[in-house]
Short mmCIF file of C-alpha atoms and ligand atoms in Angstrom, two decimals:
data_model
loop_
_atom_site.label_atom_id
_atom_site.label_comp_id
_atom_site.label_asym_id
_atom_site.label_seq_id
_atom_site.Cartn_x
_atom_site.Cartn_y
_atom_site.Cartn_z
CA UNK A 117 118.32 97.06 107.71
CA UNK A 118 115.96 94.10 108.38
CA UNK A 119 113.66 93.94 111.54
CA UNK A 120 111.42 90.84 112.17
CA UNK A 121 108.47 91.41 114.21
CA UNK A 122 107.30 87.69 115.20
CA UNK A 123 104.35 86.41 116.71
CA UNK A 124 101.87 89.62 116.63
CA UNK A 125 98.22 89.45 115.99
CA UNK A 126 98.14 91.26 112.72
CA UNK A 127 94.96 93.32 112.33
CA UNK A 128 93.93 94.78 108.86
CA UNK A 129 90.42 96.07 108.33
CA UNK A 130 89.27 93.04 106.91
CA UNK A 131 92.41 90.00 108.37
CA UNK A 132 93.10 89.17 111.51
CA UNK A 133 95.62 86.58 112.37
CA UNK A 134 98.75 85.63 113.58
CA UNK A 135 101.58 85.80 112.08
CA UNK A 136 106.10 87.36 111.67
CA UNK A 137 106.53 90.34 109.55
CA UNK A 138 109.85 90.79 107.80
CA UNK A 139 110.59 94.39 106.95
CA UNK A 140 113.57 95.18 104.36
CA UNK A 141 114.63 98.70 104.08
CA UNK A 142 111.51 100.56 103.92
CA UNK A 143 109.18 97.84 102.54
CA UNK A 144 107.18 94.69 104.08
CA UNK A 145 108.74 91.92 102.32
CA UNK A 146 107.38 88.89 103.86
CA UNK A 147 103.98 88.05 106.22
CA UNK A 148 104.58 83.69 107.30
CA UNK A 149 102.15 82.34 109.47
CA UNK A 150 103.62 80.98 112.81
CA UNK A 151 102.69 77.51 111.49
CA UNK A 152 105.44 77.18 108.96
CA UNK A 153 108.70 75.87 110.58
CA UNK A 154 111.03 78.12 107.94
CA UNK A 155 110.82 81.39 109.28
CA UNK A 156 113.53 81.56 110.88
CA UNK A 157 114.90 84.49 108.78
CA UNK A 158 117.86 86.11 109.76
CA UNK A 159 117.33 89.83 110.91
CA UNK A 160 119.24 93.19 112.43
CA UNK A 161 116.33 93.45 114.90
CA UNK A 162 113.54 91.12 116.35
CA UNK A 163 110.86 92.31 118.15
CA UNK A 164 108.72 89.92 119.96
CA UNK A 165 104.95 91.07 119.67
CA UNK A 166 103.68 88.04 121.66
CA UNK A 167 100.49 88.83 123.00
CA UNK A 168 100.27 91.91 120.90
CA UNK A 169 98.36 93.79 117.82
CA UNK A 170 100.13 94.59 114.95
CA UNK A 171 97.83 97.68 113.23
CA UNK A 172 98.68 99.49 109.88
CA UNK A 173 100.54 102.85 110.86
CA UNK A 174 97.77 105.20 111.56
CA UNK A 175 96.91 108.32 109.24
CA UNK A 176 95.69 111.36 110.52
CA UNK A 177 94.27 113.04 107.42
CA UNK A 178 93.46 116.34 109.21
CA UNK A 179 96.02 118.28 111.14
CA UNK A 180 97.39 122.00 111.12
CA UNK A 181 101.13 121.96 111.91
CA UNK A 182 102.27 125.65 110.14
CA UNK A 183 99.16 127.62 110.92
CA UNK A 184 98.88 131.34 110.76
CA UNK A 185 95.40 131.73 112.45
CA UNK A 186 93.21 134.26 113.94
CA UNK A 187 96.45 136.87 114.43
CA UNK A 188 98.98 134.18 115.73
CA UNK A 189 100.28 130.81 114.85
CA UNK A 190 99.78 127.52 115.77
CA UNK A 191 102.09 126.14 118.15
CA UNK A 192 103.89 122.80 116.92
CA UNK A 193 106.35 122.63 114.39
CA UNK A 194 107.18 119.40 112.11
CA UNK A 195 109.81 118.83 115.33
CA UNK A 196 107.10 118.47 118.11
CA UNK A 197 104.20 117.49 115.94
CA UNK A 198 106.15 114.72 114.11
CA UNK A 199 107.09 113.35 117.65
CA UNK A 200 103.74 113.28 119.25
CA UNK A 201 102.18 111.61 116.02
CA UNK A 202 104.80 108.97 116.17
CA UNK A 203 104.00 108.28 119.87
CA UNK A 204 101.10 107.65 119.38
CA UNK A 205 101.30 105.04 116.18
CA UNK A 206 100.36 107.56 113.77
CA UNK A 207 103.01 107.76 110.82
CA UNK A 208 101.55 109.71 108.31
CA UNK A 209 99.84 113.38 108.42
CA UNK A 210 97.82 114.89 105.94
CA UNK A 211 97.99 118.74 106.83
CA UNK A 212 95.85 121.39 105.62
CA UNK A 213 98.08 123.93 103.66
CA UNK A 214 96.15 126.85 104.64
CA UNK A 215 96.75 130.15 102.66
CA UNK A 216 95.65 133.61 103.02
CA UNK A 217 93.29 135.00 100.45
CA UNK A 218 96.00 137.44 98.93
CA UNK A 219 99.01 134.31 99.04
CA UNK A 220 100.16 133.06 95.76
CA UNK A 221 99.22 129.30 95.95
CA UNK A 222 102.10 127.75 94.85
CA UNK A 223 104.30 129.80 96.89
CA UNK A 224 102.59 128.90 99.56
CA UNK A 225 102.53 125.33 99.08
CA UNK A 226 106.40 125.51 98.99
CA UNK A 227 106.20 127.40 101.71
CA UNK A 228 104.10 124.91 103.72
CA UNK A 229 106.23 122.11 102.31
CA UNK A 230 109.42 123.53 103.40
CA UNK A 231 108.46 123.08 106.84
CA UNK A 232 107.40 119.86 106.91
CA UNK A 233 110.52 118.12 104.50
CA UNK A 234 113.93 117.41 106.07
CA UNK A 235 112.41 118.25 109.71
CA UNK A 236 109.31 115.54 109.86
CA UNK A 237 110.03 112.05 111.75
CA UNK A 238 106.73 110.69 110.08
CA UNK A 239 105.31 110.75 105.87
CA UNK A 240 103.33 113.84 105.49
CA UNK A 241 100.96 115.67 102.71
CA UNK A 242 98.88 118.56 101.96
CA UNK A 243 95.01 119.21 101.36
CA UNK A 244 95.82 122.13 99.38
CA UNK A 245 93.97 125.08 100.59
CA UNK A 246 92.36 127.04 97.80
CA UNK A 247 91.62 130.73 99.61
CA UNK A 248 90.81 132.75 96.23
CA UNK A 249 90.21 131.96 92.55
CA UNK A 250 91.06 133.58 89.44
CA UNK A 251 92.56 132.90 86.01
CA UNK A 252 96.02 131.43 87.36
CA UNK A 253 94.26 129.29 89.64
CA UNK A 254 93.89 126.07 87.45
CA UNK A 255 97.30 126.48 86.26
CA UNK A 256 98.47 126.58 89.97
CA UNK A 257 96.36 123.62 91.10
CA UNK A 258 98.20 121.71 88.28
CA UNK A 259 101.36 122.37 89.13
CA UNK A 260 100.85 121.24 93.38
CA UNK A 261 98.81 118.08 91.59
CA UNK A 262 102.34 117.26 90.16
CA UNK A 263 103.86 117.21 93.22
CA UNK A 264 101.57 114.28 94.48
CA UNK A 265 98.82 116.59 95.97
CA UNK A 266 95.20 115.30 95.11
CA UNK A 267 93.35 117.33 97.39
CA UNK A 268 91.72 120.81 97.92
CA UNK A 269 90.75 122.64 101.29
CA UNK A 270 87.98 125.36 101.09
CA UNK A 271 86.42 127.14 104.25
CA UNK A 272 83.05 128.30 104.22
CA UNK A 273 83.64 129.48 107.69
CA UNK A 274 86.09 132.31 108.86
CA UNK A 275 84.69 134.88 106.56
CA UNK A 276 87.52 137.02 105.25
CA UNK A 277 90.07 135.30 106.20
CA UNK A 278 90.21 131.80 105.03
CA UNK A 279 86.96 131.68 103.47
CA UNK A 280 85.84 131.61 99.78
CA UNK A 281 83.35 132.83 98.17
CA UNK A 282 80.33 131.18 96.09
CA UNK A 283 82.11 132.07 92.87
CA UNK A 284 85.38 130.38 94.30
CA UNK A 285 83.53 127.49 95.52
CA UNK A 286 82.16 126.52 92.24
CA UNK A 287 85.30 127.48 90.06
CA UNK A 288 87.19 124.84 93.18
CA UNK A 289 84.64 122.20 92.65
CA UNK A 290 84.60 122.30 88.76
CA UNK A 291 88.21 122.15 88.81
CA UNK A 292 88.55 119.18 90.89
CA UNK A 293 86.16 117.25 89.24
CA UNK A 294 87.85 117.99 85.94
CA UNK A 295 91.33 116.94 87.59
CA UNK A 296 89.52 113.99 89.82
CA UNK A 297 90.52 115.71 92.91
CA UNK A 298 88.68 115.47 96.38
CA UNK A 299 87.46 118.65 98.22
CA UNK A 300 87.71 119.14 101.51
CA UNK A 301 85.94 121.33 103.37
CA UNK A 302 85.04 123.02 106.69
CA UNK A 303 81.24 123.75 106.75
CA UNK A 304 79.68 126.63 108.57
CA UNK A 305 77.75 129.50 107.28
CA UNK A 306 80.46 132.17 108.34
CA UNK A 307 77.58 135.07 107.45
CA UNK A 308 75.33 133.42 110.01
CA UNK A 309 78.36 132.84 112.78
CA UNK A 310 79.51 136.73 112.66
CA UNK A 311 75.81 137.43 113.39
CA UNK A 312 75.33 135.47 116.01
CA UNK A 313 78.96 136.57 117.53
CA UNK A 314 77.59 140.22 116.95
CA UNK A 315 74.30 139.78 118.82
CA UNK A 316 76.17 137.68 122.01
CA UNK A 317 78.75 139.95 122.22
CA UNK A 318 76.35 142.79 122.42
CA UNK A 319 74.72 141.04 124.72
CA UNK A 320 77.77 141.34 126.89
CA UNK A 321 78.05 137.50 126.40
CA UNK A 322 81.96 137.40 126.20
CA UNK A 323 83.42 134.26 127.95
CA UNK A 324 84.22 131.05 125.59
CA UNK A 325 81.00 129.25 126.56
CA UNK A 326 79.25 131.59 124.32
CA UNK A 327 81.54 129.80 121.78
CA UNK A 328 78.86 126.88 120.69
CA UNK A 329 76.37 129.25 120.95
CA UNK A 330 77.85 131.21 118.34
CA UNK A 331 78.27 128.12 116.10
CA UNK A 332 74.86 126.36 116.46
CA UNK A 333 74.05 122.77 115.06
CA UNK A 334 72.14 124.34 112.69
CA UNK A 335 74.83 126.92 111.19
CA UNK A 336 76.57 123.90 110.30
CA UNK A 337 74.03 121.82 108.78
CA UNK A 338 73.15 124.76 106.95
CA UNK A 339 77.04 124.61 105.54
CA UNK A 340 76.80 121.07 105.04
CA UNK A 341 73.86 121.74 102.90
CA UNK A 342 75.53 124.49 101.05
CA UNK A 343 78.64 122.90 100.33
CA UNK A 344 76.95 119.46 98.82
CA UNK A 345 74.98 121.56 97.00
CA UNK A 346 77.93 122.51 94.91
CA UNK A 347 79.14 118.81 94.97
CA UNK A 348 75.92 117.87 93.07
CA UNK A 349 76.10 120.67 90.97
CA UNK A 350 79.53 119.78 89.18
CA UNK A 351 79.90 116.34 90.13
CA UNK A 352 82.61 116.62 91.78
CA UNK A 353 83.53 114.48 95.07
CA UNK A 354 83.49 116.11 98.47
CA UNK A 355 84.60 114.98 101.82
CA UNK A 356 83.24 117.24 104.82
CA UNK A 357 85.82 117.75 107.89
CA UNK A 358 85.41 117.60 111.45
CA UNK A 359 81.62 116.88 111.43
CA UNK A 360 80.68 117.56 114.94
CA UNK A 361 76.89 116.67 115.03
CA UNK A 362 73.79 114.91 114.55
CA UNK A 363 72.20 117.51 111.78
CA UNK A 364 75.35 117.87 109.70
CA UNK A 365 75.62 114.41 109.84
CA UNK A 366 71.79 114.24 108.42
CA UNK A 367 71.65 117.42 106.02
CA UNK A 368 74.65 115.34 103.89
CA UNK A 369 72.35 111.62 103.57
CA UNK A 370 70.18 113.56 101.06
CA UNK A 371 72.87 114.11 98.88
CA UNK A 372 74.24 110.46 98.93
CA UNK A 373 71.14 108.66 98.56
CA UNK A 374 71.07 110.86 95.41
CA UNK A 375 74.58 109.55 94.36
CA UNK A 376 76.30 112.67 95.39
CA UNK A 377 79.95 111.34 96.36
CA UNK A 378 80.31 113.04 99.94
CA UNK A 379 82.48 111.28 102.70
CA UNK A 380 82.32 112.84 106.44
CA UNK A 381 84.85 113.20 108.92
CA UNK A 382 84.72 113.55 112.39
CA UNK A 383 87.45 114.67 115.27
CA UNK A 384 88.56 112.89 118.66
CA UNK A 385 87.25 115.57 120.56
CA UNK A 386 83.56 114.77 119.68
CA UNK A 387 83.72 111.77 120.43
CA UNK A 388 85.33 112.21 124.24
CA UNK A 389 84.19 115.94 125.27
CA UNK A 390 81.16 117.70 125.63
CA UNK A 391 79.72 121.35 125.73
CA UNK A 392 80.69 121.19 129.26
CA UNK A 393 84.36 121.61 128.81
CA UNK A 394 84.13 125.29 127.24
CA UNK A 395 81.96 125.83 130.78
CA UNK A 396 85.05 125.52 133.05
CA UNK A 397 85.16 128.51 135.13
CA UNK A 398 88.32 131.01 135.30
CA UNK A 399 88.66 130.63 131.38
CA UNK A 400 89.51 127.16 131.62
CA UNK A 401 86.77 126.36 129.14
CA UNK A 402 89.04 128.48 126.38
CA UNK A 403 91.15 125.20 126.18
CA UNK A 404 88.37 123.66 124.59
CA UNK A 405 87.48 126.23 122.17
CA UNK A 406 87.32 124.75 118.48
CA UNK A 407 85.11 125.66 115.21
CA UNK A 408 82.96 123.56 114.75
CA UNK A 409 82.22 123.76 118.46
CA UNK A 410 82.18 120.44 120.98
CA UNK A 411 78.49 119.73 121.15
CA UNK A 412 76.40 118.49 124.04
CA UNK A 413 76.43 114.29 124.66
CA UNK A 414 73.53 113.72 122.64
CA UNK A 415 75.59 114.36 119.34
CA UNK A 416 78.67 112.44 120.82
CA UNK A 417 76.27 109.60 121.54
CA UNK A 418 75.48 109.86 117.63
CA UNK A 419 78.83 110.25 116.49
CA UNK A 420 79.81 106.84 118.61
CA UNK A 421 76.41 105.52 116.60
CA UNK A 422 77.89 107.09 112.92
CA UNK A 423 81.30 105.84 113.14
CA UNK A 424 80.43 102.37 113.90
CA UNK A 425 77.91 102.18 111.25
CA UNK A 426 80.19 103.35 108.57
CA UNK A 427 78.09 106.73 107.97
CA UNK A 428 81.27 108.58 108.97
CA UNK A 429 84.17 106.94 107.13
CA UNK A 430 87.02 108.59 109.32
CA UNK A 431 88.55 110.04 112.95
CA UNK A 432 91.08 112.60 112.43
CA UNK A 433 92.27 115.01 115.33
CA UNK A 434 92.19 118.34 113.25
CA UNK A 435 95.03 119.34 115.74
CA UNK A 436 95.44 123.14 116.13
CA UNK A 437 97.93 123.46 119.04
CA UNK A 438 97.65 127.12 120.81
CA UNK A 439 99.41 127.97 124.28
CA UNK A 440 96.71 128.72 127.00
CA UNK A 441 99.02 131.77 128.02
CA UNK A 442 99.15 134.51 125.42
CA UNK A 443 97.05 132.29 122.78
CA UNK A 444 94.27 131.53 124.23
CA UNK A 445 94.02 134.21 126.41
CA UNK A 446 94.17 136.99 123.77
CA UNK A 447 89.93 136.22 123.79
CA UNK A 448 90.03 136.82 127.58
CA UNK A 449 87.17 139.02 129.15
CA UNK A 450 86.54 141.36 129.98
CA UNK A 451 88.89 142.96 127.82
CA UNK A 452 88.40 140.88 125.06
CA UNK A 453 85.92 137.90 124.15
CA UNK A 454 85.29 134.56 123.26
CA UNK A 455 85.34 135.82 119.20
CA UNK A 456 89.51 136.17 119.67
CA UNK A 457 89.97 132.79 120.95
CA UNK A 458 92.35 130.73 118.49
CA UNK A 459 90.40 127.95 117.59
CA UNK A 460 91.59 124.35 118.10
CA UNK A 461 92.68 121.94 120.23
CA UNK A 462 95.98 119.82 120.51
CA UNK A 463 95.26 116.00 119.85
CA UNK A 464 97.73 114.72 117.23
CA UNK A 465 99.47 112.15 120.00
CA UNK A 466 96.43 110.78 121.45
CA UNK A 467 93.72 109.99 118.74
CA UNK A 468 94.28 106.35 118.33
CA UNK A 469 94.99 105.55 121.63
CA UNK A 470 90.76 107.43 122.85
CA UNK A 471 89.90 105.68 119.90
CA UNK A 472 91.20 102.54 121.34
CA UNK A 473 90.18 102.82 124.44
CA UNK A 474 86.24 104.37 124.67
CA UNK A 475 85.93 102.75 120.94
CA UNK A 476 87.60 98.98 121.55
CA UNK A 477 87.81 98.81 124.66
CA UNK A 478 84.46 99.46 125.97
CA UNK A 479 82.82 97.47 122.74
CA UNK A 480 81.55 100.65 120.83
CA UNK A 481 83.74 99.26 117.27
CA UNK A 482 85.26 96.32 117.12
CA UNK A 483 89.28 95.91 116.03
CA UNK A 484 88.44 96.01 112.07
CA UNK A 485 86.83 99.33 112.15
CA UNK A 486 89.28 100.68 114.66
CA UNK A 487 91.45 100.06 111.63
CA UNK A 488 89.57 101.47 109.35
CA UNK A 489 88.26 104.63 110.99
CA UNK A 490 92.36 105.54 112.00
CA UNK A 491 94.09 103.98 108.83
CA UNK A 492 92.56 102.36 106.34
CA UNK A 493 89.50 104.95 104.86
CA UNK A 494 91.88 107.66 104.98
CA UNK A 495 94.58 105.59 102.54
CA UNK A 496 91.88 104.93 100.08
CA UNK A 497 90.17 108.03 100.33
CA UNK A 498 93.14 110.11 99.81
CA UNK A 499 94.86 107.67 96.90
CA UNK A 500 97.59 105.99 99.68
CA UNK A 501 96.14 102.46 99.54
CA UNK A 502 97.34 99.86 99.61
CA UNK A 503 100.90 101.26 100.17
CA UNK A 504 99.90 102.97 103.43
CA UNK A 505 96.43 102.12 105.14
CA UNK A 506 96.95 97.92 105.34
CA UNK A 507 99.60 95.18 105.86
CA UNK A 508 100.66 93.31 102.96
CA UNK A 509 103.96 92.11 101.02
CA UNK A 510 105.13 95.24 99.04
CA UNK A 511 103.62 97.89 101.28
CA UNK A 512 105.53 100.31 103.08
CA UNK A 513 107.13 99.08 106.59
CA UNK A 514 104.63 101.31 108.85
CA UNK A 515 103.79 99.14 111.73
CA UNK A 516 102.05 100.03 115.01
CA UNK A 517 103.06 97.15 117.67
CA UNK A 518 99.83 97.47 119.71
CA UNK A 519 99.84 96.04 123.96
CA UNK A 520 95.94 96.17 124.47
CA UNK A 521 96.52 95.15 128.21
CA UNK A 522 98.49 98.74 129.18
CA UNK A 523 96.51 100.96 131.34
CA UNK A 524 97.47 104.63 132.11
CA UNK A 525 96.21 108.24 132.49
CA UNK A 526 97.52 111.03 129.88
CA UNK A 527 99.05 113.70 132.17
CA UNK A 528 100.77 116.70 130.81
CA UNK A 529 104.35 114.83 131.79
CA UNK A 530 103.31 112.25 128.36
CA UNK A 531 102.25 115.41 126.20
CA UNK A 532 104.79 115.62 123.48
CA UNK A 533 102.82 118.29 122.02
CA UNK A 534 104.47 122.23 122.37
CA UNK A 535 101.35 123.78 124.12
CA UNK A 536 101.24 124.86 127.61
CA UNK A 537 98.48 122.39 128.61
CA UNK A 538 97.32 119.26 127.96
CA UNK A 539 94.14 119.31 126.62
CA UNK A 540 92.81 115.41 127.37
CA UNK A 541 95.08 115.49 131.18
CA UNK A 542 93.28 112.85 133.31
CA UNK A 543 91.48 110.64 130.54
CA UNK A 544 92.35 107.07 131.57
CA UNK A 545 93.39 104.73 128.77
CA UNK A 546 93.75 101.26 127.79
CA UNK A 547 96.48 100.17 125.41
CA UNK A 548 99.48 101.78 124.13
CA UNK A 549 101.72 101.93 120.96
CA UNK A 550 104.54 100.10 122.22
CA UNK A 551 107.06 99.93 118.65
CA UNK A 552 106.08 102.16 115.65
CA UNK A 553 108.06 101.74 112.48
CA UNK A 554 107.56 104.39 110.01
CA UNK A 555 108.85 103.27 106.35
CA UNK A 556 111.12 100.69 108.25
CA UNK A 557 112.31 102.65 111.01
CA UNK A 558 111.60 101.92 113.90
CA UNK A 559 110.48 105.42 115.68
CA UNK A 560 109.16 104.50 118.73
CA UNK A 561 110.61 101.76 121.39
CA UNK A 562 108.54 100.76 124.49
CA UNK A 563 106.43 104.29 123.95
CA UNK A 564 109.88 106.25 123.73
CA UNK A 565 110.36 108.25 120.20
CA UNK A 566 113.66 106.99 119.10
CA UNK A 567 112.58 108.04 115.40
CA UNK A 568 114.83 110.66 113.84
CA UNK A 569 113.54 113.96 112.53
CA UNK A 570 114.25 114.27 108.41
CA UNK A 571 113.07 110.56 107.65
CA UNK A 572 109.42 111.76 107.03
CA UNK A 573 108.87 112.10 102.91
CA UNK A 574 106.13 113.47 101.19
CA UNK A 575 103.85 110.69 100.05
CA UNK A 576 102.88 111.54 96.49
CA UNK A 577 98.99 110.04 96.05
CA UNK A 578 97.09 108.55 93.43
CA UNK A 579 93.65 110.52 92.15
CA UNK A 580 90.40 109.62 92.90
CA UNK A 581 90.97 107.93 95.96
O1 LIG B 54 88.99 125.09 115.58
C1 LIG B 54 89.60 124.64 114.62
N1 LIG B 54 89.03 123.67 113.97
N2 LIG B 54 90.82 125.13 114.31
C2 LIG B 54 91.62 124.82 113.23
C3 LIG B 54 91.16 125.42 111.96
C4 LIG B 54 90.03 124.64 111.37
O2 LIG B 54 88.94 125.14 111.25
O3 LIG B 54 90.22 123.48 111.01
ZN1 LIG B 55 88.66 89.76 113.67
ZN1 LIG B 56 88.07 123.66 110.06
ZN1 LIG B 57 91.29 122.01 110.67
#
């Protein structure tokens, strides 16, 4: 197959002009700027992106597809979450393999894998999630780092469950500096959140706006501070997830002005919800129910400030899908409480296109770091780049054909997502993926997944970034 995309604006993080793409089998084999007369090439398919943006395919390098969580399990499977990624120009997950304290790691990872490979319609990979440590634990690390996996995933939060000790946090972090792996990690100090969940709870405080309560700024900075503690302590390099707020943000500058190597993440919910959304009466607000909790504006006013300085690197969605009906409602009072929620929030389809449109289009980032904050940092951080993350001759054939003039409203009829709601219903946007080609293939035609589930592959990554 050959597909010729002709006269698109091609934006990279750092290039912006125009210019025809020619895409051979999986791989961008040519980029001719519209001044040269011989480029006329010959082609299976040509797509006219006049007027258009050509972007990188965009990586989300934090989602939960397979998730057994908090007594049930996530709702999406590689079917409906590949689908709703693709729809929304994102070609490439990195999910957080997420096991149990007493699961054997490598089985796990297969088991994690297995989902994902002959079923995906987009690339995928793992943050592997280390959940205990002991003496096999190096030996199993090696063997997933064979398969392409250059990650780790620790929680300090969801204290025995997910969540490793002080011992297994420092065994983690020596190993991955010793194998020049990046740890990932979700900070909150989970002794200081079952406190606080005690006392409200006690306090006959049961509905899920006693949620951020539970989870103040200051639990997190405090696991911010924890967690880069051990960074600076083994030297190995960190990168914190879903950073939802001004002191997180701050308790980490320390530590990089002192060299520590710490990158920080936030989530598209930040940046486009408030406090007020876990307030909706009738146990609406359980919708909006994640860990770390949506803060009030004044953080999402920082986080707008962060990402567009660069202090946060990337957006992911950290999409958690859970039904409203039966899911969410097993933390319903009075019977039950806001501690039994499952935490997260579906957001894989709609990330770049918020991004776009109360980032770009209202002059918050410009086009470059749009790039960057949905593409480009994840690539390089994560050892992608410059195969994924960028457009150049060589690199693989993901391609987001961008129409900034489309305006619409996401409804739940555009959710591709398998929850029962739709979480961001009602937020008006601007722009839309039009085509998406993931490795070549063209996946999605005038915002219509044509992709076909089984092309997805496991993109084996580089250390170190
Ligand atoms: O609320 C969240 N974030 N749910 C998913 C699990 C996690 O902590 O990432
Ligand atoms: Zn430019
Ligand atoms: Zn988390
Ligand atoms: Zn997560």
């Amino acid at each position: 197959m050959t597909l010729l995309i002709k006269n698109g604006r091609i934006i990279t993080a750092d290039q912006d002009y125009l210019a025809d793409i020619l895409v051979e089998g999986e791989t961008i084999t040519q980029i001719d700027t519209l001044i040269e007369p011989r480029n006329e090439i010959e082609a299976d398919e040509i797509i006219d992106a006049s007027g258009k943006y050509v972007f990188p395919g965009f990586i989300d390098p934090h989602v939960h597809i397979y998730l057994p969580f908090m007594g049930t399990y996530a709702k999406d499977t590689y079917d409906s979450g590949s689908r709703a990624a693709l729809l929304g120009g994102t070609t490439t997950l990195i999910e957080m393999c997420c096991p149990s304290r007493d699961e054997d790691l490598v089985e796990a990872y297969e088991l994690w894998k297995s989902k994902a490979v002959g079923i995906s319609a987009c690339d995928f990979s793992f943050h592997m999630g280390i959940s205990h440590f002991d003496e096999d634990t190096p030996e199993q690390i090696n063997r997933i780092v064979d398969d392409g996996i250059t990650s780790l995933k620790v929680f300090l939060a969801y204290k025995g469950a997910l969540g490793v000790t002080d011992d297994e946090l420092y065994q983690t972090c020596k190993v991955a500096k010793e194998l020049n792996l990046v740890v990932t990690a979700h900070c909150e100090n989970a002794d200081l959140v079952a406190q606080l969940q005690n006392e409200l709870v006690a306090a006959g405080k049961l509905g899920p706006e006693f949620h951020e309560p539970s989870r103040p700024v200051t639990v997190e900075a405090s696991g911010v501070h924890h967690f880069c503690t051990f960074l600076e302590m083994t030297g190995a390099s960190g990168y914190i997830v879903h950073t939802s707020c001004r002191d997180a943000v701050e308790a980490a500058m320390p530590f990089r002005a002192r060299g520590v190597d710490v990158q920080l993440e936030t989530v598209i919910p930040y940046l486009v919800m408030d406090s007020s959304y876990a307030e909706r009466p009738d146990f609406e607000g359980a919708k909006y129910v994640m860990s770390p909790p949506i803060r009030d504006v004044s953080h999402q006013r920082y986080l707008w400030d962060a990402i567009a300085s660069g202090t946060i690197s990337t957006v992911a969605t950290d999409h958690a899908p859970f039904d409203f009906a039966g899911q969410k409602e097993m933390g319903r009072p009075p019977e039950s409480d806001f501690t039994k929620i499952p935490n997260g929030i579906p957001s894989v389809q709609h990330r770049p296109v918020l991004l776009y449109s109360y980032g770009v289009a209202t002059g918050r980032i410009d086009l470059h770091r749009f790039v960057e904050l949905v593409s480009t940092a994840a690539a390089k951080q994560f050892g992608m780049f410059p195969r994924k993350g960028t457009i150049q001759i060589g690199g693989d054939a993901d391609l987001v054909v961008w129409d900034p003039t489309y305006k619409g409203t996401i409804t739940d009829d555009t959710r591709a997502m398998d929850t029962d709601y739709e979480a961001f219903e009602g937020f008006e946007i601007t722009g839309r993926a039009d085509v998406v080609t993931c490795r070549g293939q063209v996946s999605v035609r005038d915002g219509i997944f044509v992709g076909e589930l089984g092309h997805g592959q496991l993109v084996p990554r580089n250390r170190g970034g």
